[in-house]
Coordinates of C-alpha atoms and ligand atoms in Angstrom, one line a residue:
X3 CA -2.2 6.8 -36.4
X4 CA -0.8 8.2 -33.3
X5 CA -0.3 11.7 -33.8
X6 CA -0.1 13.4 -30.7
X7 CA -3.0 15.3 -29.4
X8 CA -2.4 17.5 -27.1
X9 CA -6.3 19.2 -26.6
X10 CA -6.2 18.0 -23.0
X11 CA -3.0 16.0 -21.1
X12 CA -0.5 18.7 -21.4
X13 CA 2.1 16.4 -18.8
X14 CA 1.4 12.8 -18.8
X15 CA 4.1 12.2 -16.4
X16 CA 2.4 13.7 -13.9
X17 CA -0.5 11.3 -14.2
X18 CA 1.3 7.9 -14.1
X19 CA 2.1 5.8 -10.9
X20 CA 5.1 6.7 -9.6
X21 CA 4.5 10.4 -9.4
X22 CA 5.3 12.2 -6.7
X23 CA 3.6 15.6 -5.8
X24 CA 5.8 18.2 -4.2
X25 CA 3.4 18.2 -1.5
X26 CA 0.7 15.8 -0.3
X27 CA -2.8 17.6 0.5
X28 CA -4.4 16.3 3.6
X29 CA -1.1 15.0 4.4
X30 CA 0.3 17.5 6.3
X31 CA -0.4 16.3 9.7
X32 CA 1.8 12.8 8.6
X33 CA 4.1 14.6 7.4
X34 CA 4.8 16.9 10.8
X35 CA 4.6 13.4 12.6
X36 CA 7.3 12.1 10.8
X37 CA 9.4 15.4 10.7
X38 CA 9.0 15.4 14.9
X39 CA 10.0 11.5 14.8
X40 CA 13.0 11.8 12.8
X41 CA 14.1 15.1 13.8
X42 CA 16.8 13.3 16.1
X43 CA 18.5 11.2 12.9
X44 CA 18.8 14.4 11.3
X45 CA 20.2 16.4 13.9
X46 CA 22.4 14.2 16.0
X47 CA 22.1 10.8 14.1
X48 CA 19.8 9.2 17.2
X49 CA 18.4 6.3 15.0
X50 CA 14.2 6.5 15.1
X51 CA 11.7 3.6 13.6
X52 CA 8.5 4.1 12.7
X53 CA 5.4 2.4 11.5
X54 CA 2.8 3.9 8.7
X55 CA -0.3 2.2 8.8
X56 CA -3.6 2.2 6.7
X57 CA -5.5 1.1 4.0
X58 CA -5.1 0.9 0.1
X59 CA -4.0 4.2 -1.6
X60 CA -4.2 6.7 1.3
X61 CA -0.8 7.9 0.6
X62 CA 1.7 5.9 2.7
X63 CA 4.2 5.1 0.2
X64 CA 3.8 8.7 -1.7
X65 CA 4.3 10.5 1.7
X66 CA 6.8 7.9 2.6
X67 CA 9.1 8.8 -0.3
X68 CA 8.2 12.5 -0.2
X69 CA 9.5 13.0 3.5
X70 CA 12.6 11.3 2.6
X71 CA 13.4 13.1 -0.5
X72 CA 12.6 16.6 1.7
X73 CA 15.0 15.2 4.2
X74 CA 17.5 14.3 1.6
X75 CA 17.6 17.9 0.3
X76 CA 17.6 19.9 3.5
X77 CA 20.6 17.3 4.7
X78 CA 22.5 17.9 1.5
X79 CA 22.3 21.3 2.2
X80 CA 23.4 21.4 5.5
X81 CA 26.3 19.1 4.9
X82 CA 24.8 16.3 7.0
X83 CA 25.6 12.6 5.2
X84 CA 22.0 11.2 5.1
X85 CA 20.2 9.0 2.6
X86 CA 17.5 6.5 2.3
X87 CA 16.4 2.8 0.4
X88 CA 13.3 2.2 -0.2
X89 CA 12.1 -1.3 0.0
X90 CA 9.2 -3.3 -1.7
X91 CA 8.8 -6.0 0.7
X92 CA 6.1 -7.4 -2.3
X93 CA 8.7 -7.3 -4.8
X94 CA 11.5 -8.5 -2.3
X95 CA 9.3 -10.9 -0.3
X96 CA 12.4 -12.8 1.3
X97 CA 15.0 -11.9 4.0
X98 CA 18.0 -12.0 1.1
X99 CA 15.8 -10.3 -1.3
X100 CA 14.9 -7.6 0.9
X101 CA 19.0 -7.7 1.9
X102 CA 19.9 -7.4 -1.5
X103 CA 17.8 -4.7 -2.5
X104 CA 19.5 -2.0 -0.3
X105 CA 22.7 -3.3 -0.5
X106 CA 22.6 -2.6 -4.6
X107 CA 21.7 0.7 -3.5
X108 CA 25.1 1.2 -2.6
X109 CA 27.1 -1.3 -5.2
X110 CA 24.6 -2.2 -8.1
X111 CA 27.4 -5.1 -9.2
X112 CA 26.8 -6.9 -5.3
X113 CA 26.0 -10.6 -6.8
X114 CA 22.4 -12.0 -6.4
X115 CA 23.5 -15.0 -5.0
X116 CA 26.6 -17.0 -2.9
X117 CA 25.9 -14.8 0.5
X118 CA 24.4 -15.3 3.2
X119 CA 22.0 -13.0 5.0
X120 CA 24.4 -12.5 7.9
X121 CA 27.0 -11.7 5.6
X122 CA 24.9 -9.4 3.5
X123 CA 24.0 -7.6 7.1
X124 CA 27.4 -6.9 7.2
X125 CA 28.5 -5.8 4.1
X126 CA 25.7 -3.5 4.8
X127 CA 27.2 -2.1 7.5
X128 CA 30.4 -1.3 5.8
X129 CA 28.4 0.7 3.4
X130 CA 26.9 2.8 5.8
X131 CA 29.9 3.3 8.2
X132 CA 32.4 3.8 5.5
X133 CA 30.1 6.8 4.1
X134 CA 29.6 7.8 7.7
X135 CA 25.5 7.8 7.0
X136 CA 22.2 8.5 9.0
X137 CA 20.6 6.3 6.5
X138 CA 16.7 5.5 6.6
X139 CA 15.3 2.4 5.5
X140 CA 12.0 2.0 4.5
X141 CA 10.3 -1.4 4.3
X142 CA 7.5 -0.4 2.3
X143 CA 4.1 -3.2 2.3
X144 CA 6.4 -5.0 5.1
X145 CA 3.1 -6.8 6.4
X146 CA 4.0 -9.2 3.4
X147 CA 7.8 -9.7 4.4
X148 CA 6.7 -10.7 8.5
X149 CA 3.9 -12.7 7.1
X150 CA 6.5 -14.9 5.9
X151 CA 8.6 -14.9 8.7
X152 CA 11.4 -12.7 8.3
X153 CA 10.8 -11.2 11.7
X154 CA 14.5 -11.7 12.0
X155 CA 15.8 -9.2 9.8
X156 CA 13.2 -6.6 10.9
X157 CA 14.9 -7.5 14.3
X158 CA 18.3 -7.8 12.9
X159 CA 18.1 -4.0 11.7
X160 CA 16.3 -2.9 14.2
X161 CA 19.3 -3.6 16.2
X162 CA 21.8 -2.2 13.9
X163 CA 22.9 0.4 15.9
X164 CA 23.4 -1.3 19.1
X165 CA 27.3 -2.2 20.4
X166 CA 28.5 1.2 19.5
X167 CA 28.9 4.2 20.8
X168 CA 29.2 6.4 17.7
X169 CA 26.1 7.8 16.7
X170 CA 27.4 9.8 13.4
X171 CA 26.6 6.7 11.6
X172 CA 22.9 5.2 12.0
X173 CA 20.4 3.0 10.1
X174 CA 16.4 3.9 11.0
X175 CA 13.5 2.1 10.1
X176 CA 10.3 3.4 8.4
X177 CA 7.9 0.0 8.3
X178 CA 4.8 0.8 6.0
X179 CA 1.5 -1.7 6.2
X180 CA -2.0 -1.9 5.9
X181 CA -2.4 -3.2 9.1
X182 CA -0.7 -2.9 12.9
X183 CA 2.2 -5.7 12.3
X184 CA 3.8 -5.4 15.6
X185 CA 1.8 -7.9 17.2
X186 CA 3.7 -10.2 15.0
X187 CA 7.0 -9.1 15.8
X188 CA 8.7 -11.1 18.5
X189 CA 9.2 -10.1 22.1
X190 CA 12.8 -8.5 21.5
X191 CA 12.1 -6.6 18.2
X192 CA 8.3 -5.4 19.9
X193 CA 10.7 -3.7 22.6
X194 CA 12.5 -1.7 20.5
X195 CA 9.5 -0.5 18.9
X196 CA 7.2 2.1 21.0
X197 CA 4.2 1.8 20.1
X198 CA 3.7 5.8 19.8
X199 CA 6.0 5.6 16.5
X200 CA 2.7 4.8 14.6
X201 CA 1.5 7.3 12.3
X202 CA -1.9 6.6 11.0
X203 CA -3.3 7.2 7.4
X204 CA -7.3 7.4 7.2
X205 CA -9.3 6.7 4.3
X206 CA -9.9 9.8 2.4
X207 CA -13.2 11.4 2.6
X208 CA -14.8 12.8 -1.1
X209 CA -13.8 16.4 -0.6
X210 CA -10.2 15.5 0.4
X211 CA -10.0 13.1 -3.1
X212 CA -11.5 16.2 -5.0
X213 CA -8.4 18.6 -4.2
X214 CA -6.3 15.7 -4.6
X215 CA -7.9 15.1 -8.0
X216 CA -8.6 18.4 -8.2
X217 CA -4.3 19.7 -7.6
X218 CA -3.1 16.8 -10.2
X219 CA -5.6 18.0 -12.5
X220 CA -4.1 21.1 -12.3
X221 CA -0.6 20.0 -13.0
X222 CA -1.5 17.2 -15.8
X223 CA -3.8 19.1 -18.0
X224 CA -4.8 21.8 -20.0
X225 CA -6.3 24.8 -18.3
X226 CA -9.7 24.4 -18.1
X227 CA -10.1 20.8 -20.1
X228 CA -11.9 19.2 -17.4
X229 CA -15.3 19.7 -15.7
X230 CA -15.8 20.7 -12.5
X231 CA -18.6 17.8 -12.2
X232 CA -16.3 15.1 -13.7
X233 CA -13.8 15.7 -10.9
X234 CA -16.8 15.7 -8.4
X235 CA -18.0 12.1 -9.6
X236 CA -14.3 10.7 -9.9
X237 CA -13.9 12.1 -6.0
X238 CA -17.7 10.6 -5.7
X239 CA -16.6 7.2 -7.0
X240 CA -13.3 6.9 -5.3
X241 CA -14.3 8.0 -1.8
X242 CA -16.5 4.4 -1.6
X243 CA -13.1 2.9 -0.9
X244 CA -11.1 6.4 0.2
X245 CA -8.5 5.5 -2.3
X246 CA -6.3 7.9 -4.0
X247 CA -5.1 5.6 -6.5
X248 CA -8.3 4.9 -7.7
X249 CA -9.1 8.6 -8.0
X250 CA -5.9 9.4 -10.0
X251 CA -6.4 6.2 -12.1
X252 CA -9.8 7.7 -13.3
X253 CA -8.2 10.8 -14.2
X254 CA -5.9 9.5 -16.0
X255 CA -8.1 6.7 -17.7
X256 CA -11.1 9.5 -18.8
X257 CA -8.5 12.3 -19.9
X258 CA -7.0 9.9 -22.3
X259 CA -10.3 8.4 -23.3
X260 CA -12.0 12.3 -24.2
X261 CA -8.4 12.9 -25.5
X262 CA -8.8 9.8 -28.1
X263 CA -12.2 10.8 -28.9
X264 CA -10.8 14.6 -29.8
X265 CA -13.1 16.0 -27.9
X266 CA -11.6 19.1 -25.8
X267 CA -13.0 18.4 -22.4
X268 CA -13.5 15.5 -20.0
X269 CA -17.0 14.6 -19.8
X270 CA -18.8 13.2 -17.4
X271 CA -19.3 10.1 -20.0
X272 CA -15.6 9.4 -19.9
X273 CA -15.8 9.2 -16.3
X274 CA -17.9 7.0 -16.3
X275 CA -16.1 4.6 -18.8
X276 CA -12.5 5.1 -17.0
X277 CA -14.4 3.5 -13.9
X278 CA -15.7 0.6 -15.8
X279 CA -11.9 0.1 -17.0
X280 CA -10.1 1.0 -13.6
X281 CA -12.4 -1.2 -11.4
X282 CA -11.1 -4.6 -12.9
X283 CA -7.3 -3.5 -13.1
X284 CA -7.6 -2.3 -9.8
X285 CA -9.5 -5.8 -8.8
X286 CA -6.9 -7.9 -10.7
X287 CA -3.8 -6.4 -9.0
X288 CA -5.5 -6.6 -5.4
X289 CA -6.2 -10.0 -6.0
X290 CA -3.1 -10.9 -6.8
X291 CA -2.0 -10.2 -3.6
X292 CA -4.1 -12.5 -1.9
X293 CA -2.8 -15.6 -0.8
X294 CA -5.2 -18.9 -0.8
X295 CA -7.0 -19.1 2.1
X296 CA -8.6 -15.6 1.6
X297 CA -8.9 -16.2 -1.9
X298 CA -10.6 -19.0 -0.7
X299 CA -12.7 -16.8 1.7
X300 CA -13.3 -14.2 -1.3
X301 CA -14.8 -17.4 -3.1
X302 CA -16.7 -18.9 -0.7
X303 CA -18.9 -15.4 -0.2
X304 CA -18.9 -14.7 -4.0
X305 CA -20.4 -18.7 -4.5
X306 CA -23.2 -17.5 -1.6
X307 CA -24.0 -13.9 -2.9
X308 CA -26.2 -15.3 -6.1
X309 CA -29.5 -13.3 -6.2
X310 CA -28.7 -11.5 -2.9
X311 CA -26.7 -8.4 -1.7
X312 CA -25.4 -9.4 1.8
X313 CA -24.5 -12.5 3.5
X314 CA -24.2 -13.5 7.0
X315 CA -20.8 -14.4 8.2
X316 CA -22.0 -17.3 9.3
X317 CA -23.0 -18.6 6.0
X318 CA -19.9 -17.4 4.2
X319 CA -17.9 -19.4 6.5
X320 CA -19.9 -22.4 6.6
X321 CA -19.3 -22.3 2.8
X322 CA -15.3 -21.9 3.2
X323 CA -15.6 -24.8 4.9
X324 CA -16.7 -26.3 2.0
X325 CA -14.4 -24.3 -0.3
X326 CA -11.6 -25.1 1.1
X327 CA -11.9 -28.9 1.6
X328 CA -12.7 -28.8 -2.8
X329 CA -9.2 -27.0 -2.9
X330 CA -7.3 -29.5 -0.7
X331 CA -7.2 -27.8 2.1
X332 CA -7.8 -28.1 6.1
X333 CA -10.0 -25.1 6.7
X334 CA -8.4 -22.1 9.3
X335 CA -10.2 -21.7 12.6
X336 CA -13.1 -18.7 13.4
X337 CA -10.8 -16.2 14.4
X338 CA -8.6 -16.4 11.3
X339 CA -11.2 -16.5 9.2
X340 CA -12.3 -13.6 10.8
X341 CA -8.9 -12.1 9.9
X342 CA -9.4 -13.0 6.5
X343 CA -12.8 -11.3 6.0
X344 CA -10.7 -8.3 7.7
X345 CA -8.3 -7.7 5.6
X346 CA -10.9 -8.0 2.4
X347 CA -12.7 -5.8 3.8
X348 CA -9.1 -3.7 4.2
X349 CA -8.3 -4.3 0.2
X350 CA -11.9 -3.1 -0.4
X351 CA -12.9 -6.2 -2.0
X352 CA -15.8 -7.0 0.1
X353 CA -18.1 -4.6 2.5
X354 CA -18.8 -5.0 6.0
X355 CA -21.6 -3.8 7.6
X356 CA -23.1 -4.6 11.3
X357 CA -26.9 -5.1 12.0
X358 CA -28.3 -6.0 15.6
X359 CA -31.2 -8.9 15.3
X360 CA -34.6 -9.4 17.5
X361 CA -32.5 -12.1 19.9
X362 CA -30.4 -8.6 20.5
X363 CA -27.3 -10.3 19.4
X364 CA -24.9 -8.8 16.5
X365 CA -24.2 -10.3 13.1
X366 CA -22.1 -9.0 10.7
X367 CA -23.3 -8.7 6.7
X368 CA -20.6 -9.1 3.9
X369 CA -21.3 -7.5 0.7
X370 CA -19.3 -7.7 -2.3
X371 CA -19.2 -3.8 -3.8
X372 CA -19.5 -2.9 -7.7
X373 CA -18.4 -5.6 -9.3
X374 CA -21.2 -8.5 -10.2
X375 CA -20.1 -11.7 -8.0
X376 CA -20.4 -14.2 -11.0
X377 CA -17.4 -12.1 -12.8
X378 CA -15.4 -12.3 -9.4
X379 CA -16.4 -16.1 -8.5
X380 CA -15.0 -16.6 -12.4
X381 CA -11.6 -14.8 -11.6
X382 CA -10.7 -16.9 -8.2
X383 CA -11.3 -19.9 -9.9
X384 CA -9.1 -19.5 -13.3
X385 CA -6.4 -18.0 -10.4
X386 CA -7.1 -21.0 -7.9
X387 CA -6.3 -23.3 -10.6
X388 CA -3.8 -22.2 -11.8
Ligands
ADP418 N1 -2.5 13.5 -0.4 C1 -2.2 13.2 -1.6 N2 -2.0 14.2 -2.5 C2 -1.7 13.9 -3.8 N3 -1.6 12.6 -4.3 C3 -1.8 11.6 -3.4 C4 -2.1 11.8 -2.1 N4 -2.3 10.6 -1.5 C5 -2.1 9.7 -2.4 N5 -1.8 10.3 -3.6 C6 -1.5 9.5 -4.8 O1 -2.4 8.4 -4.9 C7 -1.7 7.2 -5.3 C8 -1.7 6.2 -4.2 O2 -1.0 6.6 -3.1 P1 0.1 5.6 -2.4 O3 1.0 6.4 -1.6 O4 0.6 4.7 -3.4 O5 -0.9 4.8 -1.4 P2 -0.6 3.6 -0.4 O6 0.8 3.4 -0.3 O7 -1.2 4.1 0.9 O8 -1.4 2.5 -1.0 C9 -0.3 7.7 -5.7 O9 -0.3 8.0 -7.0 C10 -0.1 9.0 -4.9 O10 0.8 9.8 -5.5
MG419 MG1 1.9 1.7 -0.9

């Protein structure tokens, strides 16, 4: 029943999430960022923090992780003690969590619980001055870890390094987001972060996702088992929302679809039914990451979008008023729902679009892309009550 076929995915490991190209295309201007920023932890231990910021699926964690594991060979080479932890601040979405998570780096027997986090700071600390390290931490989606307050331990290890004059041992800080989080740092932690330590990821355009898709291609299948076109409609597809993942999610999705068939090539047809698949897994796991009051905000312009494409902010608001309220709860002010409509727009799970009016003032249209409203409207509501 599941004999392997072999007509098209020749490496399936280099289709699947955590896969980590030896070099990023279209990167290579983040990457000499970070190489300037850090240059001074590798060569004389100076500790450096930086901030990676962009939408969904434009690389940040994979360029992240391949900068670190470049540094982590050229260091080992040249002798230097250096390593790195790399945090998911979804995963580990409290200060001990977070804690705990590089500690077992270093001793995967530390227990899960009986410590506090001042404690754990330190035993930290031992690690990394007993093994004499330039270690790098990176806090990886750590928009989710301030959003809950743990501003302190961003501060607290931001400051690491401070009362000591020994700079063989350091600890850095690489903070990755979808949006600028400094503003919600505190005073003290915002002054130990310049605000020129940002490197910025763009959306990628459609022929930049092409030689992405194109390059994994490459390395996943069989010479010459996809067509050019089906690439060009995947890049097509993806580059609505500039999202990598999406992209290689299709790839993977129509390659193992035209592989189940038998057929020996990826068709556009399979393409096409990969997208239909990806959209909602991609949906479901960006929803999940909303908290309520944009799901409520997500609702509230899915209940006003029945027979028509856009709707007016002001509408859509009007109707999280209501929303809200149903759910049990006091409605945000404007400018946070503004926010909320934001960072939608940020997970690409809603369109924004500007339009000026006779009166000469601006209003801003809302638009939910490719997936009907009614199916969305359904998915908040089984979540919401829950
Ligand atoms: N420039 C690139 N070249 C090759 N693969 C890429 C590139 N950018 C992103 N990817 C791949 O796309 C997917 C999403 O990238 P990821 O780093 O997780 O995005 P983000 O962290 O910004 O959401 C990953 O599988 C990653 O390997
Ligand atoms: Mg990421």
């Amino acid at each position: 029943m599941f004999e392997p076929r072999t007509t098209i995915i020749r490496d399936p490991k280099v289709l699947t999430f955590d896969y980590i190209p030896a070099t990023l295309v279209h990167r290579e201007e983040q990457m000499r960022s970070l190489r300037m920023l850090f240059r001074p932890v590798v060569e004389s231990g100076v500790p450096q923090s930086a901030f990676l910021i962009g939408p969904v699926g434009t690389g940040k964690t994979a360029t992240a992780k391949r900068f670190c594991m470049d540094v982590l060979r050229y260091s080992s080479e040249k002798g230097i003690p250096m390593d790195y932890v790399m945090v998911n601040c979804r995963q580990s979405n409290t200060e001990s969590s977070a804690l705990l998570s590089m500690i077992w780096h270093f001793d995967p027997g530390y227990p899960d619980r009986g410590f506090s986090v001042s404690e754990m700071l330190r035993t930290l600390k031992r690690h990394v001055d007993k093994r004499r390290l330039r270690l790098i931490v990176v806090l990886d989606e750590v928009d989710v870890l301030l959003k809950k307050g743990a501003d302190d331990l961003v501060y607290q290890l931001s400051r690491f390094n401070e009362e000591r004059g020994d700079l063989s041992t350091s600890l850095s800080l690489m903070m990755i987001s979808q949006e600028h989080v400094i503003d919600r740092l505190d005073q003290a932690s915002m002054s130990t972060f310049k605000r020129a330590n940002t490197v910025r990821f763009g959306r990628y355009s459609r022929d930049e996702l092409y030689d992405i898709v194109n390059s994994r291609a490459d390395m996943a299948l069989v010479p010459g088992s996809i067509e050019a076109d089906s690439m060009h409609l995947i890049s097509d597809i993806a580059s609505e929302w500039g999202d990598a993942r999406f992209a290689i999610e299709m790839l993977e999705k129509s390659a193992l679809l035209a592989e189940e068939d038998g057929v020996g090539q990826v068709k556009a047809e399979y393409v096409r039914e990969a997208k239909a698949l990806t959209y909602s897994t991609i949906t479901e796991s960006k929803l999940e990451q909303l908290d309520k009051h944009r799901m409520l905000t997500l609702l509230s312009v899915t209940r006003c979008l029945k027979e028509e494409a856009y709707v007016n902010t002001g509408r859509a608001e009007k109707t999280y008023h209501v929303v809200a309220e149903e759910y049990g709860e006091s409605p945000r002010k404007h400018t946070q729902f503004w926010n909320y409509v934001n960072d939608l727009h940020d997970l690409g799970l809603v369109h924004t679009k500007v339009q000026g009016d006779p009166e000469g003032g601006r209003t801003t249209y809302i638009s939910i892309p490719d997936m009907p409203a009614k199916v969305l409207r359904g998915k908040l509501e089984e979540m919401l009550d829950r």
